[in-house]
């Protein structure tokens, strides 16, 4: 079973929002209920949320932001390259982690298995 912060994202034609429950657990014990596992990236144009451990979140957010910089904020190109790199990394691909990233045009769910999933409706996504 995969236990992690719940992240929800919703996008309309001109607005996007992402939120998380902020829960940090150790086994079945809730240690904290207000952790921040959501970030704005690439000059405030990309929203990202992470389900998994906080340390892993920081590493993956930093890694993803490097791809956004290389691709000049192009979210589609960035998620493809990021997912390939995440999958190839022997340590990172073993993480029980997921990310949601979105901008004004796209919404994606990303995993260490190399999954890049854009929901059929392109409107809502949930992980954790």
CSV table of N, CA and C in Angstrom, one decimal:
chain,number,residue,atom,x,y,z
A,1,UNK,N,0.8,-1.2,0.0
A,1,UNK,CA,0.0,0.0,0.0
A,1,UNK,C,0.9,1.2,0.0
A,2,UNK,N,0.5,2.3,-0.7
A,2,UNK,CA,1.2,3.5,-0.9
A,2,UNK,C,0.5,4.6,0.0
A,3,UNK,N,1.2,5.1,1.0
A,3,UNK,CA,0.6,6.1,1.9
A,3,UNK,C,1.5,7.4,1.6
A,4,UNK,N,0.8,8.5,1.4
A,4,UNK,CA,1.5,9.7,1.1
A,4,UNK,C,0.6,10.9,1.2
A,5,UNK,N,1.1,12.1,1.2
A,5,UNK,CA,0.3,13.3,1.1
A,5,UNK,C,-0.6,13.2,-0.1
A,6,UNK,N,-1.8,13.6,0.1
A,6,UNK,CA,-2.8,13.7,-1.0
A,6,UNK,C,-2.7,15.0,-1.7
A,7,UNK,N,-2.5,15.0,-3.0
A,7,UNK,CA,-2.4,16.2,-3.8
A,7,UNK,C,-3.5,16.2,-4.8
A,8,UNK,N,-4.2,17.3,-4.9
A,8,UNK,CA,-5.3,17.4,-5.9
A,8,UNK,C,-5.0,18.6,-6.8
A,9,UNK,N,-5.3,18.5,-8.0
A,9,UNK,CA,-5.1,19.6,-9.0
A,9,UNK,C,-6.3,19.8,-9.8
A,10,UNK,N,-6.7,21.0,-10.1
A,10,UNK,CA,-7.8,21.4,-10.9
A,10,UNK,C,-7.4,22.5,-11.9
A,11,UNK,N,-7.8,22.4,-13.1
A,11,UNK,CA,-7.5,23.4,-14.1
A,11,UNK,C,-8.7,23.7,-15.0
A,12,UNK,N,-8.9,25.0,-15.3
A,12,UNK,CA,-9.9,25.4,-16.2
A,12,UNK,C,-9.2,26.1,-17.4
A,13,UNK,N,-9.9,26.7,-18.2
A,13,UNK,CA,-9.3,27.4,-19.4
A,13,UNK,C,-8.4,28.5,-19.0
A,14,UNK,N,-8.7,29.2,-17.9
A,14,UNK,CA,-7.8,30.3,-17.5
A,14,UNK,C,-7.3,30.3,-16.1
A,15,UNK,N,-7.6,29.3,-15.3
A,15,UNK,CA,-7.1,29.2,-13.9
A,15,UNK,C,-6.7,27.8,-13.6
A,16,UNK,N,-5.8,27.7,-12.6
A,16,UNK,CA,-5.3,26.4,-12.1
A,16,UNK,C,-5.1,26.5,-10.6
A,17,UNK,N,-5.3,25.4,-9.9
A,17,UNK,CA,-5.1,25.4,-8.5
A,17,UNK,C,-4.6,24.0,-8.1
A,18,UNK,N,-3.8,23.9,-7.1
A,18,UNK,CA,-3.3,22.7,-6.6
A,18,UNK,C,-3.2,22.8,-5.1
A,19,UNK,N,-3.6,21.7,-4.4
A,19,UNK,CA,-3.6,21.7,-3.0
A,19,UNK,C,-3.2,20.3,-2.4
A,20,UNK,N,-2.8,20.3,-1.2
A,20,UNK,CA,-2.4,19.1,-0.5
A,20,UNK,C,-2.8,19.1,0.9
A,21,UNK,N,-2.9,17.9,1.5
A,21,UNK,CA,-3.3,17.8,2.9
A,21,UNK,C,-2.2,18.0,3.8
A,22,UNK,N,-0.9,18.0,3.4
A,22,UNK,CA,0.2,18.3,4.2
A,22,UNK,C,0.6,17.3,5.2
A,23,UNK,N,0.0,16.1,5.1
A,23,UNK,CA,0.2,15.1,6.2
A,23,UNK,C,1.6,14.4,6.0
A,24,UNK,N,2.3,14.3,7.2
A,24,UNK,CA,3.5,13.6,7.2
A,24,UNK,C,3.3,12.4,8.2
A,25,UNK,N,3.6,11.2,7.7
A,25,UNK,CA,3.4,10.0,8.5
A,25,UNK,C,4.7,9.2,8.7
A,26,UNK,N,4.7,8.5,9.8
A,26,UNK,CA,5.8,7.5,10.0
A,26,UNK,C,5.1,6.2,10.4
A,27,UNK,N,5.0,5.3,9.4
A,27,UNK,CA,4.2,4.1,9.6
A,27,UNK,C,2.8,4.5,9.6
A,28,UNK,N,2.1,4.2,10.7
A,28,UNK,CA,0.7,4.5,10.8
A,28,UNK,C,0.5,5.7,11.7
A,29,UNK,N,1.6,6.4,12.1
A,29,UNK,CA,1.5,7.6,13.0
A,29,UNK,C,1.6,8.8,12.2
A,30,UNK,N,0.6,9.8,12.4
A,30,UNK,CA,0.7,11.1,11.8
A,30,UNK,C,1.6,12.0,12.6
A,31,UNK,N,2.7,12.4,12.0
A,31,UNK,CA,3.6,13.3,12.8
A,31,UNK,C,3.3,14.7,12.6
A,32,UNK,N,2.8,15.1,11.5
A,32,UNK,CA,2.5,16.5,11.2
A,32,UNK,C,1.4,16.6,10.2
A,33,UNK,N,0.6,17.7,10.3
A,33,UNK,CA,-0.5,17.8,9.4
A,33,UNK,C,-0.4,19.1,8.5
A,34,UNK,N,0.7,19.8,8.5
A,34,UNK,CA,0.8,21.0,7.7
A,34,UNK,C,2.1,21.2,6.9
A,35,UNK,N,2.6,20.1,6.4
A,35,UNK,CA,3.8,20.2,5.6
A,35,UNK,C,3.5,20.7,4.2
A,36,UNK,N,4.4,21.5,3.6
A,36,UNK,CA,4.2,22.0,2.3
A,36,UNK,C,4.9,21.2,1.3
A,37,UNK,N,4.1,20.5,0.4
A,37,UNK,CA,4.7,19.7,-0.6
A,37,UNK,C,4.2,20.2,-2.0
A,38,UNK,N,4.0,21.5,-2.0
A,38,UNK,CA,3.6,22.1,-3.3
A,38,UNK,C,4.5,23.3,-3.5
A,39,UNK,N,4.9,23.5,-4.8
A,39,UNK,CA,5.7,24.6,-5.2
A,39,UNK,C,5.3,25.3,-6.4
A,40,UNK,N,5.6,26.5,-6.6
A,40,UNK,CA,5.5,27.2,-7.9
A,40,UNK,C,6.9,27.1,-8.5
A,41,UNK,N,7.0,26.8,-9.8
A,41,UNK,CA,8.3,26.6,-10.5
A,41,UNK,C,8.3,27.5,-11.7
A,42,UNK,N,9.4,27.6,-12.3
A,42,UNK,CA,9.7,28.4,-13.5
A,42,UNK,C,9.0,29.7,-13.6
A,43,UNK,N,9.5,30.7,-12.7
A,43,UNK,CA,9.0,32.0,-12.7
A,43,UNK,C,7.5,32.1,-12.4
A,44,UNK,N,7.0,31.2,-11.6
A,44,UNK,CA,5.6,31.2,-11.1
A,44,UNK,C,4.6,30.7,-12.2
A,45,UNK,N,5.1,30.1,-13.3
A,45,UNK,CA,4.1,29.7,-14.3
A,45,UNK,C,3.7,28.2,-14.2
A,46,UNK,N,4.5,27.5,-13.4
A,46,UNK,CA,4.2,26.0,-13.2
A,46,UNK,C,3.9,25.7,-11.8
A,47,UNK,N,2.8,24.9,-11.5
A,47,UNK,CA,2.5,24.5,-10.2
A,47,UNK,C,2.9,23.0,-10.1
A,48,UNK,N,3.4,22.6,-8.9
A,48,UNK,CA,3.8,21.2,-8.8
A,48,UNK,C,3.5,20.7,-7.3
A,49,UNK,N,3.0,19.5,-7.2
A,49,UNK,CA,2.7,18.9,-5.9
A,49,UNK,C,3.4,17.5,-5.9
A,50,UNK,N,3.7,17.1,-4.7
A,50,UNK,CA,4.5,15.9,-4.5
A,50,UNK,C,3.9,15.0,-3.5
A,51,UNK,N,3.7,13.7,-3.7
A,51,UNK,CA,3.3,12.7,-2.7
A,51,UNK,C,4.4,11.8,-2.5
A,52,UNK,N,5.0,11.8,-1.3
A,52,UNK,CA,6.1,10.9,-0.9
A,52,UNK,C,6.9,11.6,0.2
A,53,UNK,N,8.1,11.2,0.5
A,53,UNK,CA,8.8,11.8,1.6
A,53,UNK,C,9.3,13.2,1.2
A,54,UNK,N,9.5,14.0,2.2
A,54,UNK,CA,9.8,15.4,2.0
A,54,UNK,C,11.2,15.6,1.4
A,55,UNK,N,12.2,14.8,1.8
A,55,UNK,CA,13.5,14.9,1.3
A,55,UNK,C,13.5,14.5,-0.2
A,56,UNK,N,12.7,13.5,-0.6
A,56,UNK,CA,12.6,13.1,-2.0
A,56,UNK,C,12.0,14.2,-2.8
A,57,UNK,N,11.0,14.8,-2.2
A,57,UNK,CA,10.3,15.9,-2.9
A,57,UNK,C,11.3,17.0,-3.2
A,58,UNK,N,12.1,17.4,-2.3
A,58,UNK,CA,13.1,18.5,-2.6
A,58,UNK,C,14.0,18.1,-3.7
A,59,UNK,N,14.5,16.9,-3.7
A,59,UNK,CA,15.4,16.4,-4.8
A,59,UNK,C,14.7,16.4,-6.1
A,60,UNK,N,13.5,15.9,-6.2
A,60,UNK,CA,12.8,15.8,-7.5
A,60,UNK,C,12.3,17.1,-8.0
A,61,UNK,N,11.9,18.0,-7.1
A,61,UNK,CA,11.5,19.4,-7.5
A,61,UNK,C,12.7,20.1,-8.1
A,62,UNK,N,13.9,20.0,-7.4
A,62,UNK,CA,15.1,20.6,-8.0
A,62,UNK,C,15.5,20.0,-9.3
A,63,UNK,N,15.4,18.7,-9.5
A,63,UNK,CA,15.7,18.0,-10.7
A,63,UNK,C,14.8,18.5,-11.8
A,64,UNK,N,13.5,18.5,-11.5
A,64,UNK,CA,12.5,18.9,-12.5
A,64,UNK,C,12.7,20.4,-12.9
A,65,UNK,N,13.0,21.2,-12.0
A,65,UNK,CA,13.2,22.6,-12.3
A,65,UNK,C,14.4,22.8,-13.2
A,66,UNK,N,15.4,22.0,-13.2
A,66,UNK,CA,16.5,22.0,-14.1
A,66,UNK,C,16.0,21.8,-15.5
A,67,UNK,N,15.1,20.8,-15.7
A,67,UNK,CA,14.6,20.5,-17.0
A,67,UNK,C,13.7,21.7,-17.5
A,68,UNK,N,13.0,22.3,-16.6
A,68,UNK,CA,12.2,23.5,-17.0
A,68,UNK,C,13.1,24.6,-17.5
A,69,UNK,N,14.2,24.8,-16.8
A,69,UNK,CA,15.1,25.9,-17.3
A,69,UNK,C,15.7,25.5,-18.6
A,70,UNK,N,16.1,24.3,-18.8
A,70,UNK,CA,16.7,23.8,-20.1
A,70,UNK,C,15.7,24.0,-21.2
A,71,UNK,N,14.4,23.7,-21.0
A,71,UNK,CA,13.4,23.7,-22.0
A,71,UNK,C,12.7,25.0,-22.0
A,72,UNK,N,13.2,26.0,-21.3
A,72,UNK,CA,12.6,27.4,-21.3
A,72,UNK,C,11.1,27.4,-20.9
A,73,UNK,N,10.8,26.6,-19.9
A,73,UNK,CA,9.4,26.5,-19.4
A,73,UNK,C,8.4,25.7,-20.1
A,74,UNK,N,8.9,25.0,-21.2
A,74,UNK,CA,8.0,24.2,-22.0
A,74,UNK,C,7.6,22.9,-21.1
A,75,UNK,N,6.4,22.9,-20.6
A,75,UNK,CA,6.1,21.8,-19.6
A,75,UNK,C,6.1,20.5,-20.3
A,76,UNK,N,5.5,20.4,-21.5
A,76,UNK,CA,5.4,19.1,-22.2
A,76,UNK,C,6.8,18.5,-22.4
A,77,UNK,N,7.7,19.2,-23.0
A,77,UNK,CA,9.1,18.7,-23.2
A,77,UNK,C,9.8,18.4,-21.9
A,78,UNK,N,9.6,19.2,-20.9
A,78,UNK,CA,10.2,19.0,-19.6
A,78,UNK,C,9.7,17.8,-18.9
A,79,UNK,N,8.4,17.5,-18.9
A,79,UNK,CA,8.0,16.2,-18.2
A,79,UNK,C,8.5,15.0,-18.9
A,80,UNK,N,8.6,15.0,-20.2
A,80,UNK,CA,9.1,13.8,-21.0
A,80,UNK,C,10.6,13.6,-20.6
A,81,UNK,N,11.4,14.6,-20.7
A,81,UNK,CA,12.8,14.5,-20.3
A,81,UNK,C,13.0,14.2,-18.9
A,82,UNK,N,12.3,14.8,-18.0
A,82,UNK,CA,12.4,14.5,-16.6
A,82,UNK,C,12.0,13.1,-16.2
A,83,UNK,N,10.9,12.6,-16.8
A,83,UNK,CA,10.5,11.2,-16.6
A,83,UNK,C,11.5,10.2,-17.1
A,84,UNK,N,12.2,10.5,-18.2
A,84,UNK,CA,13.2,9.6,-18.7
A,84,UNK,C,14.4,9.6,-17.7
A,85,UNK,N,14.8,10.7,-17.2
A,85,UNK,CA,15.9,10.8,-16.2
A,85,UNK,C,15.5,10.2,-14.9
A,86,UNK,N,14.3,10.4,-14.4
A,86,UNK,CA,13.8,9.8,-13.2
A,86,UNK,C,13.9,8.3,-13.3
A,87,UNK,N,13.4,7.8,-14.4
A,87,UNK,CA,13.3,6.3,-14.6
A,87,UNK,C,14.7,5.7,-14.7
A,88,UNK,N,15.6,6.4,-15.3
A,88,UNK,CA,17.0,5.9,-15.5
A,88,UNK,C,17.8,5.9,-14.2
A,89,UNK,N,17.5,6.8,-13.3
A,89,UNK,CA,18.3,6.9,-12.1
A,89,UNK,C,18.0,5.7,-11.2
A,90,UNK,N,19.0,4.9,-10.8
A,90,UNK,CA,18.8,3.7,-10.1
A,90,UNK,C,18.3,3.9,-8.7
A,91,UNK,N,18.6,5.0,-8.1
A,91,UNK,CA,18.1,5.3,-6.7
A,91,UNK,C,16.7,6.0,-6.8
A,92,UNK,N,16.6,7.0,-7.6
A,92,UNK,CA,15.3,7.7,-7.7
A,92,UNK,C,14.1,6.9,-8.2
A,93,UNK,N,14.4,6.0,-9.1
A,93,UNK,CA,13.2,5.2,-9.7
A,93,UNK,C,12.6,4.3,-8.6
A,94,UNK,N,13.3,4.0,-7.5
A,94,UNK,CA,12.8,3.1,-6.5
A,94,UNK,C,11.9,3.9,-5.5
A,95,UNK,N,11.8,5.2,-5.6
A,95,UNK,CA,11.0,6.0,-4.7
A,95,UNK,C,9.6,5.6,-4.9
A,96,UNK,N,8.8,5.5,-3.8
A,96,UNK,CA,7.4,5.4,-3.9
A,96,UNK,C,6.9,6.8,-3.8
A,97,UNK,N,6.9,7.5,-5.0
A,97,UNK,CA,6.6,8.9,-5.1
A,97,UNK,C,5.9,9.2,-6.4
A,98,UNK,N,5.1,10.3,-6.3
A,98,UNK,CA,4.4,10.7,-7.5
A,98,UNK,C,4.4,12.3,-7.5
A,99,UNK,N,4.3,12.8,-8.7
A,99,UNK,CA,4.2,14.3,-8.8
A,99,UNK,C,3.0,14.7,-9.7
A,100,UNK,N,2.4,15.8,-9.4
A,100,UNK,CA,1.5,16.5,-10.3
A,100,UNK,C,2.1,17.8,-10.7
A,101,UNK,N,2.1,18.1,-12.0
A,101,UNK,CA,2.6,19.4,-12.5
A,101,UNK,C,1.6,19.9,-13.5
A,102,UNK,N,1.4,21.2,-13.4
A,102,UNK,CA,0.5,21.8,-14.4
A,102,UNK,C,0.9,23.3,-14.7
A,103,UNK,N,0.4,23.7,-15.8
A,103,UNK,CA,0.5,25.1,-16.2
A,103,UNK,C,-0.8,25.5,-16.9
A,104,UNK,N,-0.9,26.6,-17.6
A,104,UNK,CA,-2.1,27.0,-18.2
A,104,UNK,C,-2.7,26.1,-19.2
A,105,UNK,N,-1.8,25.3,-19.8
A,105,UNK,CA,-2.2,24.4,-21.0
A,105,UNK,C,-2.2,22.9,-20.7
A,106,UNK,N,-1.5,22.4,-19.7
A,106,UNK,CA,-1.3,21.0,-19.5
A,106,UNK,C,-1.4,20.7,-18.0
A,107,UNK,N,-1.8,19.4,-17.7
A,107,UNK,CA,-1.8,18.8,-16.4
A,107,UNK,C,-1.3,17.4,-16.5
A,108,UNK,N,-0.2,17.1,-15.7
A,108,UNK,CA,0.4,15.8,-15.8
A,108,UNK,C,0.6,15.1,-14.4
A,109,UNK,N,0.5,13.8,-14.4
A,109,UNK,CA,0.9,13.0,-13.3
A,109,UNK,C,2.1,12.3,-13.7
A,110,UNK,N,3.2,12.3,-12.8
A,110,UNK,CA,4.5,11.8,-13.1
A,110,UNK,C,4.9,10.8,-12.0
A,111,UNK,N,5.5,9.6,-12.4
A,111,UNK,CA,6.0,8.6,-11.4
A,111,UNK,C,7.4,8.2,-11.8
A,112,UNK,N,8.0,7.5,-10.8
A,112,UNK,CA,9.3,7.0,-11.1
A,112,UNK,C,9.4,5.8,-12.0
A,113,UNK,N,8.2,5.3,-12.3
A,113,UNK,CA,8.1,4.2,-13.3
A,113,UNK,C,8.2,4.7,-14.7
A,114,UNK,N,8.3,6.0,-14.9
A,114,UNK,CA,8.4,6.6,-16.2
A,114,UNK,C,7.0,7.0,-16.7
A,115,UNK,N,6.0,7.0,-15.9
A,115,UNK,CA,4.7,7.3,-16.3
A,115,UNK,C,4.6,8.9,-16.5
A,116,UNK,N,4.0,9.3,-17.6
A,116,UNK,CA,3.6,10.7,-17.9
A,116,UNK,C,2.2,10.6,-18.3
A,117,UNK,N,1.3,10.9,-17.4
A,117,UNK,CA,-0.1,10.7,-17.7
A,117,UNK,C,-0.8,12.1,-17.7
A,118,UNK,N,-1.5,12.4,-18.8
A,118,UNK,CA,-2.3,13.6,-18.9
A,118,UNK,C,-3.7,13.1,-18.8
A,119,UNK,N,-4.5,13.5,-17.7
A,119,UNK,CA,-5.8,13.0,-17.6
A,119,UNK,C,-6.7,13.3,-18.9
A,120,UNK,N,-7.6,12.3,-19.2
A,120,UNK,CA,-8.4,12.5,-20.4
A,120,UNK,C,-9.1,13.8,-20.5
A,121,UNK,N,-9.7,14.2,-19.3
A,121,UNK,CA,-10.4,15.5,-19.4
A,121,UNK,C,-9.5,16.7,-19.3
A,122,UNK,N,-8.2,16.5,-18.8
A,122,UNK,CA,-7.3,17.6,-18.7
A,122,UNK,C,-7.7,18.6,-17.6
A,123,UNK,N,-8.6,18.2,-16.8
A,123,UNK,CA,-9.1,19.1,-15.8
A,123,UNK,C,-8.7,18.8,-14.4
A,124,UNK,N,-8.7,17.6,-14.0
A,124,UNK,CA,-8.5,17.2,-12.6
A,124,UNK,C,-7.5,16.0,-12.5
A,125,UNK,N,-6.7,16.0,-11.4
A,125,UNK,CA,-5.8,14.9,-11.1
A,125,UNK,C,-5.6,14.8,-9.6
A,126,UNK,N,-5.4,13.6,-9.2
A,126,UNK,CA,-5.2,13.4,-7.7
A,126,UNK,C,-4.1,12.3,-7.6
A,127,UNK,N,-3.3,12.4,-6.5
A,127,UNK,CA,-2.3,11.4,-6.2
A,127,UNK,C,-2.2,11.3,-4.7
A,128,UNK,N,-1.6,10.2,-4.2
A,128,UNK,CA,-1.3,10.0,-2.8
A,128,UNK,C,-2.4,9.2,-2.1
